[in-house]
Amino acid sequence: MNTPTPPEAPIDARKESLIEYPSQFPIKVMGAKVDGFVHAVTLIAEQFDPNFDATTIELRPSKAGNYLGVTITVTATSREQLDDLYRALSSHPMVKVVL
């Protein structure tokens, strides 16, 4: 009589990561094209990456020109750092989407 093999323990997604740390990690932030938007995104990036280089920011306006895509590249040092950065960006009132 064969005894069924018990299922393996689930992998803790918080511990598993496909990202090697440290690494350069791009994040795209979308928001309305208004004064102060890029500056706000830059200040948040600097909070989580003290060596953030603002000269690497890439800007892409929407076709109609109402929205702005801002790509920042941070030095990712941990999953927790990236999670905290995403939460800070997502909760900012000028930010619509973080990818």
mmCIF file of N, CA and C in Angstrom:
data_model
loop_
_atom_site.group_PDB
_atom_site.id
_atom_site.type_symbol
_atom_site.label_atom_id
_atom_site.label_comp_id
_atom_site.label_asym_id
_atom_site.label_seq_id
_atom_site.Cartn_x
_atom_site.Cartn_y
_atom_site.Cartn_z
ATOM 1 N N MET A 1 0.847 -1.171 0.000
ATOM 2 C CA MET A 1 0.000 0.000 0.000
ATOM 3 C C MET A 1 0.891 1.232 0.000
ATOM 4 N N ASN A 2 0.633 2.138 -0.937
ATOM 5 C CA ASN A 2 1.415 3.363 -1.048
ATOM 6 C C ASN A 2 0.800 4.469 -0.210
ATOM 7 N N THR A 3 1.644 5.104 0.564
ATOM 8 C CA THR A 3 1.187 6.241 1.358
ATOM 9 C C THR A 3 1.419 7.508 0.550
ATOM 10 N N PRO A 4 0.401 8.373 0.415
ATOM 11 C CA PRO A 4 0.601 9.610 -0.364
ATOM 12 C C PRO A 4 1.689 10.481 0.269
ATOM 13 N N THR A 5 2.450 11.099 -0.594
ATOM 14 C CA THR A 5 3.506 11.998 -0.129
ATOM 15 C C THR A 5 2.873 13.304 0.309
ATOM 16 N N PRO A 6 3.226 13.793 1.505
ATOM 17 C CA PRO A 6 2.637 15.072 1.949
ATOM 18 C C PRO A 6 3.109 16.220 1.062
ATOM 19 N N PRO A 7 2.249 17.186 0.857
ATOM 20 C CA PRO A 7 2.657 18.329 0.025
ATOM 21 C C PRO A 7 3.820 19.073 0.685
ATOM 22 N N GLU A 8 4.660 19.617 -0.170
ATOM 23 C CA GLU A 8 5.789 20.387 0.344
ATOM 24 C C GLU A 8 5.293 21.666 0.997
ATOM 25 N N ALA A 9 6.085 22.141 1.921
ATOM 26 C CA ALA A 9 5.740 23.407 2.575
ATOM 27 C C ALA A 9 5.783 24.518 1.536
ATOM 28 N N PRO A 10 4.830 25.443 1.588
ATOM 29 C CA PRO A 10 4.833 26.545 0.619
ATOM 30 C C PRO A 10 6.080 27.414 0.782
ATOM 31 N N ILE A 11 6.539 27.936 -0.324
ATOM 32 C CA ILE A 11 7.704 28.824 -0.318
ATOM 33 C C ILE A 11 7.272 30.185 0.206
ATOM 34 N N ASP A 12 8.034 30.723 1.125
ATOM 35 C CA ASP A 12 7.745 32.051 1.665
ATOM 36 C C ASP A 12 8.193 33.081 0.633
ATOM 37 N N ALA A 13 7.219 33.717 -0.026
ATOM 38 C CA ALA A 13 7.526 34.664 -1.102
ATOM 39 C C ALA A 13 8.352 35.844 -0.620
ATOM 40 N N ARG A 14 8.269 36.165 0.659
ATOM 41 C CA ARG A 14 9.041 37.293 1.164
ATOM 42 C C ARG A 14 10.525 36.983 1.211
ATOM 43 N N LYS A 15 10.885 35.706 1.304
ATOM 44 C CA LYS A 15 12.292 35.329 1.381
ATOM 45 C C LYS A 15 12.871 35.011 0.014
ATOM 46 N N GLU A 16 12.026 34.559 -0.902
ATOM 47 C CA GLU A 16 12.477 34.218 -2.242
ATOM 48 C C GLU A 16 12.459 35.466 -3.118
ATOM 49 N N SER A 17 13.526 35.655 -3.885
ATOM 50 C CA SER A 17 13.587 36.814 -4.766
ATOM 51 C C SER A 17 14.377 36.466 -6.013
ATOM 52 N N LEU A 18 13.931 36.950 -7.133
ATOM 53 C CA LEU A 18 14.651 36.750 -8.386
ATOM 54 C C LEU A 18 15.667 37.857 -8.621
ATOM 55 N N ILE A 19 15.664 38.836 -7.747
ATOM 56 C CA ILE A 19 16.573 39.980 -7.871
ATOM 57 C C ILE A 19 17.813 39.708 -7.037
ATOM 58 N N GLU A 20 18.967 39.971 -7.627
ATOM 59 C CA GLU A 20 20.211 39.883 -6.870
ATOM 60 C C GLU A 20 20.512 41.263 -6.298
ATOM 61 N N TYR A 21 20.882 41.293 -5.040
ATOM 62 C CA TYR A 21 21.159 42.565 -4.374
ATOM 63 C C TYR A 21 22.646 42.695 -4.114
ATOM 64 N N PRO A 22 23.201 43.880 -4.228
ATOM 65 C CA PRO A 22 22.584 45.100 -4.768
ATOM 66 C C PRO A 22 22.529 45.054 -6.296
ATOM 67 N N SER A 23 21.568 45.776 -6.850
ATOM 68 C CA SER A 23 21.445 45.879 -8.303
ATOM 69 C C SER A 23 20.743 47.181 -8.666
ATOM 70 N N GLN A 24 20.930 47.588 -9.908
ATOM 71 C CA GLN A 24 20.246 48.774 -10.417
ATOM 72 C C GLN A 24 18.838 48.343 -10.809
ATOM 73 N N PHE A 25 17.832 49.031 -10.258
ATOM 74 C CA PHE A 25 16.450 48.610 -10.422
ATOM 75 C C PHE A 25 15.601 49.773 -10.923
ATOM 76 N N PRO A 26 15.091 49.685 -12.160
ATOM 77 C CA PRO A 26 14.253 50.774 -12.684
ATOM 78 C C PRO A 26 12.814 50.675 -12.182
ATOM 79 N N ILE A 27 12.243 51.828 -11.888
ATOM 80 C CA ILE A 27 10.845 51.916 -11.454
ATOM 81 C C ILE A 27 10.188 53.025 -12.260
ATOM 82 N N LYS A 28 9.030 52.723 -12.854
ATOM 83 C CA LYS A 28 8.294 53.719 -13.618
ATOM 84 C C LYS A 28 7.157 54.256 -12.767
ATOM 85 N N VAL A 29 7.079 55.568 -12.692
ATOM 86 C CA VAL A 29 6.063 56.242 -11.889
ATOM 87 C C VAL A 29 5.247 57.130 -12.825
ATOM 88 N N MET A 30 3.935 56.984 -12.787
ATOM 89 C CA MET A 30 3.051 57.779 -13.640
ATOM 90 C C MET A 30 2.252 58.744 -12.776
ATOM 91 N N GLY A 31 2.094 59.958 -13.303
ATOM 92 C CA GLY A 31 1.298 60.952 -12.599
ATOM 93 C C GLY A 31 0.906 62.069 -13.536
ATOM 94 N N ALA A 32 0.065 62.963 -13.051
ATOM 95 C CA ALA A 32 -0.335 64.122 -13.844
ATOM 96 C C ALA A 32 0.886 64.999 -14.099
ATOM 97 N N LYS A 33 0.932 65.601 -15.272
ATOM 98 C CA LYS A 33 2.049 66.468 -15.622
ATOM 99 C C LYS A 33 1.813 67.831 -14.961
ATOM 100 N N VAL A 34 2.302 67.941 -13.731
ATOM 101 C CA VAL A 34 2.135 69.170 -12.952
ATOM 102 C C VAL A 34 3.481 69.566 -12.357
ATOM 103 N N ASP A 35 3.600 70.849 -12.027
ATOM 104 C CA ASP A 35 4.816 71.328 -11.383
ATOM 105 C C ASP A 35 5.041 70.568 -10.082
ATOM 106 N N GLY A 36 6.266 70.161 -9.863
ATOM 107 C CA GLY A 36 6.625 69.510 -8.611
ATOM 108 C C GLY A 36 6.552 67.996 -8.631
ATOM 109 N N PHE A 37 5.960 67.403 -9.688
ATOM 110 C CA PHE A 37 5.818 65.949 -9.729
ATOM 111 C C PHE A 37 7.183 65.254 -9.756
ATOM 112 N N VAL A 38 8.042 65.656 -10.667
ATOM 113 C CA VAL A 38 9.366 65.024 -10.783
ATOM 114 C C VAL A 38 10.170 65.248 -9.510
ATOM 115 N N HIS A 39 10.073 66.436 -8.945
ATOM 116 C CA HIS A 39 10.791 66.742 -7.706
ATOM 117 C C HIS A 39 10.307 65.838 -6.566
ATOM 118 N N ALA A 40 9.007 65.628 -6.468
ATOM 119 C CA ALA A 40 8.446 64.772 -5.417
ATOM 120 C C ALA A 40 8.941 63.336 -5.562
ATOM 121 N N VAL A 41 8.959 62.826 -6.783
ATOM 122 C CA VAL A 41 9.439 61.466 -7.036
ATOM 123 C C VAL A 41 10.924 61.367 -6.681
ATOM 124 N N THR A 42 11.681 62.391 -7.043
ATOM 125 C CA THR A 42 13.122 62.417 -6.740
ATOM 126 C C THR A 42 13.373 62.385 -5.232
ATOM 127 N N LEU A 43 12.627 63.181 -4.477
ATOM 128 C CA LEU A 43 12.802 63.210 -3.023
ATOM 129 C C LEU A 43 12.503 61.852 -2.386
ATOM 130 N N ILE A 44 11.487 61.174 -2.874
ATOM 131 C CA ILE A 44 11.156 59.851 -2.343
ATOM 132 C C ILE A 44 12.271 58.860 -2.684
ATOM 133 N N ALA A 45 12.751 58.900 -3.916
ATOM 134 C CA ALA A 45 13.839 58.000 -4.316
ATOM 135 C C ALA A 45 15.066 58.210 -3.436
ATOM 136 N N GLU A 46 15.385 59.461 -3.139
ATOM 137 C CA GLU A 46 16.556 59.782 -2.313
ATOM 138 C C GLU A 46 16.402 59.285 -0.880
ATOM 139 N N GLN A 47 15.165 59.186 -0.384
ATOM 140 C CA GLN A 47 14.919 58.663 0.967
ATOM 141 C C GLN A 47 15.337 57.200 1.080
ATOM 142 N N PHE A 48 15.147 56.452 0.006
ATOM 143 C CA PHE A 48 15.392 55.013 0.039
ATOM 144 C C PHE A 48 16.710 54.611 -0.611
ATOM 145 N N ASP A 49 17.319 55.524 -1.357
ATOM 146 C CA ASP A 49 18.615 55.276 -1.981
ATOM 147 C C ASP A 49 19.449 56.547 -1.833
ATOM 148 N N PRO A 50 20.272 56.626 -0.782
ATOM 149 C CA PRO A 50 21.051 57.840 -0.531
ATOM 150 C C PRO A 50 21.998 58.212 -1.680
ATOM 151 N N ASN A 51 22.336 57.241 -2.530
ATOM 152 C CA ASN A 51 23.221 57.510 -3.664
ATOM 153 C C ASN A 51 22.453 57.680 -4.971
ATOM 154 N N PHE A 52 21.151 57.927 -4.874
ATOM 155 C CA PHE A 52 20.329 58.092 -6.072
ATOM 156 C C PHE A 52 20.862 59.220 -6.937
ATOM 157 N N ASP A 53 20.998 58.961 -8.228
ATOM 158 C CA ASP A 53 21.526 59.935 -9.184
ATOM 159 C C ASP A 53 20.367 60.487 -10.011
ATOM 160 N N ALA A 54 19.946 61.690 -9.699
ATOM 161 C CA ALA A 54 18.803 62.302 -10.377
ATOM 162 C C ALA A 54 19.047 62.541 -11.862
ATOM 163 N N THR A 55 20.303 62.539 -12.288
ATOM 164 C CA THR A 55 20.586 62.751 -13.716
ATOM 165 C C THR A 55 20.183 61.539 -14.560
ATOM 166 N N THR A 56 19.877 60.418 -13.917
ATOM 167 C CA THR A 56 19.471 59.221 -14.658
ATOM 168 C C THR A 56 17.962 59.150 -14.878
ATOM 169 N N ILE A 57 17.218 60.121 -14.381
ATOM 170 C CA ILE A 57 15.759 60.123 -14.534
ATOM 171 C C ILE A 57 15.387 60.260 -16.004
ATOM 172 N N GLU A 58 14.437 59.428 -16.423
ATOM 173 C CA GLU A 58 13.921 59.498 -17.792
ATOM 174 C C GLU A 58 12.471 59.960 -17.734
ATOM 175 N N LEU A 59 12.107 60.898 -18.616
ATOM 176 C CA LEU A 59 10.748 61.445 -18.652
ATOM 177 C C LEU A 59 10.090 61.089 -19.979
ATOM 178 N N ARG A 60 8.812 60.691 -19.897
ATOM 179 C CA ARG A 60 8.036 60.414 -21.105
ATOM 180 C C ARG A 60 6.629 60.966 -20.917
ATOM 181 N N PRO A 61 6.304 62.030 -21.634
ATOM 182 C CA PRO A 61 4.939 62.568 -21.541
ATOM 183 C C PRO A 61 3.953 61.671 -22.301
ATOM 184 N N SER A 62 2.699 61.698 -21.874
ATOM 185 C CA SER A 62 1.650 60.955 -22.582
ATOM 186 C C SER A 62 1.381 61.640 -23.917
ATOM 187 N N LYS A 63 0.664 60.950 -24.795
ATOM 188 C CA LYS A 63 0.363 61.520 -26.110
ATOM 189 C C LYS A 63 -0.366 62.849 -26.003
ATOM 190 N N ALA A 64 -1.333 62.919 -25.113
ATOM 191 C CA ALA A 64 -2.110 64.153 -24.948
ATOM 192 C C ALA A 64 -1.361 65.182 -24.100
ATOM 193 N N GLY A 65 -0.295 64.760 -23.445
ATOM 194 C CA GLY A 65 0.492 65.692 -22.638
ATOM 195 C C GLY A 65 -0.058 65.948 -21.246
ATOM 196 N N ASN A 66 -1.074 65.193 -20.832
ATOM 197 C CA ASN A 66 -1.667 65.398 -19.509
ATOM 198 C C ASN A 66 -0.936 64.643 -18.403
ATOM 199 N N TYR A 67 -0.265 63.558 -18.785
ATOM 200 C CA TYR A 67 0.416 62.708 -17.812
ATOM 201 C C TYR A 67 1.898 62.619 -18.149
ATOM 202 N N LEU A 68 2.676 62.217 -17.126
ATOM 203 C CA LEU A 68 4.110 62.110 -17.306
ATOM 204 C C LEU A 68 4.579 60.793 -16.701
ATOM 205 N N GLY A 69 5.356 60.048 -17.476
ATOM 206 C CA GLY A 69 6.003 58.838 -16.974
ATOM 207 C C GLY A 69 7.414 59.200 -16.548
ATOM 208 N N VAL A 70 7.755 58.884 -15.322
ATOM 209 C CA VAL A 70 9.075 59.177 -14.784
ATOM 210 C C VAL A 70 9.727 57.844 -14.423
ATOM 211 N N THR A 71 10.834 57.526 -15.087
ATOM 212 C CA THR A 71 11.554 56.302 -14.763
ATOM 213 C C THR A 71 12.749 56.659 -13.915
ATOM 214 N N ILE A 72 12.786 56.080 -12.710
ATOM 215 C CA ILE A 72 13.924 56.273 -11.815
ATOM 216 C C ILE A 72 14.653 54.936 -11.707
ATOM 217 N N THR A 73 15.944 54.986 -11.542
ATOM 218 C CA THR A 73 16.723 53.768 -11.344
ATOM 219 C C THR A 73 17.417 53.884 -10.007
ATOM 220 N N VAL A 74 17.030 53.003 -9.091
ATOM 221 C CA VAL A 74 17.596 53.023 -7.735
ATOM 222 C C VAL A 74 18.526 51.833 -7.560
ATOM 223 N N THR A 75 19.404 51.946 -6.591
ATOM 224 C CA THR A 75 20.240 50.812 -6.210
ATOM 225 C C THR A 75 19.447 50.005 -5.192
ATOM 226 N N ALA A 76 18.948 48.862 -5.626
ATOM 227 C CA ALA A 76 18.145 48.002 -4.753
ATOM 228 C C ALA A 76 19.080 47.207 -3.855
ATOM 229 N N THR A 77 18.844 47.308 -2.552
ATOM 230 C CA THR A 77 19.684 46.603 -1.593
ATOM 231 C C THR A 77 18.941 45.483 -0.876
ATOM 232 N N SER A 78 17.602 45.492 -0.937
ATOM 233 C CA SER A 78 16.818 44.439 -0.293
ATOM 234 C C SER A 78 15.377 44.490 -0.785
ATOM 235 N N ARG A 79 14.678 43.405 -0.572
ATOM 236 C CA ARG A 79 13.261 43.347 -0.920
ATOM 237 C C ARG A 79 12.476 44.353 -0.075
ATOM 238 N N GLU A 80 12.850 44.460 1.199
ATOM 239 C CA GLU A 80 12.165 45.381 2.103
ATOM 240 C C GLU A 80 12.311 46.827 1.620
ATOM 241 N N GLN A 81 13.506 47.181 1.168
ATOM 242 C CA GLN A 81 13.739 48.537 0.662
ATOM 243 C C GLN A 81 12.821 48.815 -0.534
ATOM 244 N N LEU A 82 12.754 47.874 -1.468
ATOM 245 C CA LEU A 82 11.904 48.072 -2.644
ATOM 246 C C LEU A 82 10.430 48.134 -2.266
ATOM 247 N N ASP A 83 10.003 47.265 -1.357
ATOM 248 C CA ASP A 83 8.606 47.300 -0.907
ATOM 249 C C ASP A 83 8.275 48.649 -0.275
ATOM 250 N N ASP A 84 9.153 49.139 0.583
ATOM 251 C CA ASP A 84 8.929 50.433 1.237
ATOM 252 C C ASP A 84 8.916 51.571 0.231
ATOM 253 N N LEU A 85 9.800 51.506 -0.759
ATOM 254 C CA LEU A 85 9.851 52.532 -1.802
ATOM 255 C C LEU A 85 8.564 52.529 -2.616
ATOM 256 N N TYR A 86 8.092 51.355 -3.015
ATOM 257 C CA TYR A 86 6.830 51.257 -3.760
ATOM 258 C C TYR A 86 5.667 51.811 -2.942
ATOM 259 N N ARG A 87 5.627 51.491 -1.656
ATOM 260 C CA ARG A 87 4.542 52.000 -0.806
ATOM 261 C C ARG A 87 4.591 53.524 -0.698
ATOM 262 N N ALA A 88 5.799 54.080 -0.530
ATOM 263 C CA ALA A 88 5.942 55.532 -0.414
ATOM 264 C C ALA A 88 5.518 56.219 -1.711
ATOM 265 N N LEU A 89 5.935 55.676 -2.835
ATOM 266 C CA LEU A 89 5.557 56.274 -4.120
ATOM 267 C C LEU A 89 4.053 56.152 -4.345
ATOM 268 N N SER A 90 3.504 54.972 -4.123
ATOM 269 C CA SER A 90 2.073 54.729 -4.366
ATOM 270 C C SER A 90 1.172 55.587 -3.492
ATOM 271 N N SER A 91 1.634 55.915 -2.299
ATOM 272 C CA SER A 91 0.783 56.685 -1.387
ATOM 273 C C SER A 91 0.898 58.198 -1.599
ATOM 274 N N HIS A 92 1.822 58.640 -2.456
ATOM 275 C CA HIS A 92 1.955 60.080 -2.700
ATOM 276 C C HIS A 92 0.764 60.573 -3.522
ATOM 277 N N PRO A 93 0.171 61.700 -3.147
ATOM 278 C CA PRO A 93 -1.042 62.173 -3.837
ATOM 279 C C PRO A 93 -0.841 62.524 -5.319
ATOM 280 N N MET A 94 0.363 62.814 -5.754
ATOM 281 C CA MET A 94 0.594 63.151 -7.162
ATOM 282 C C MET A 94 0.760 61.911 -8.034
ATOM 283 N N VAL A 95 1.012 60.773 -7.429
ATOM 284 C CA VAL A 95 1.307 59.543 -8.163
ATOM 285 C C VAL A 95 0.017 58.778 -8.457
ATOM 286 N N LYS A 96 -0.113 58.363 -9.719
ATOM 287 C CA LYS A 96 -1.286 57.575 -10.128
ATOM 288 C C LYS A 96 -0.957 56.087 -10.156
ATOM 289 N N VAL A 97 0.223 55.714 -10.701
ATOM 290 C CA VAL A 97 0.596 54.313 -10.881
ATOM 291 C C VAL A 97 2.089 54.171 -10.673
ATOM 292 N N VAL A 98 2.494 53.036 -10.066
ATOM 293 C CA VAL A 98 3.906 52.694 -9.932
ATOM 294 C C VAL A 98 4.104 51.312 -10.530
ATOM 295 N N LEU A 99 5.025 51.210 -11.451
ATOM 296 C CA LEU A 99 5.303 49.909 -12.113
ATOM 297 C C LEU A 99 6.730 49.502 -11.866
#
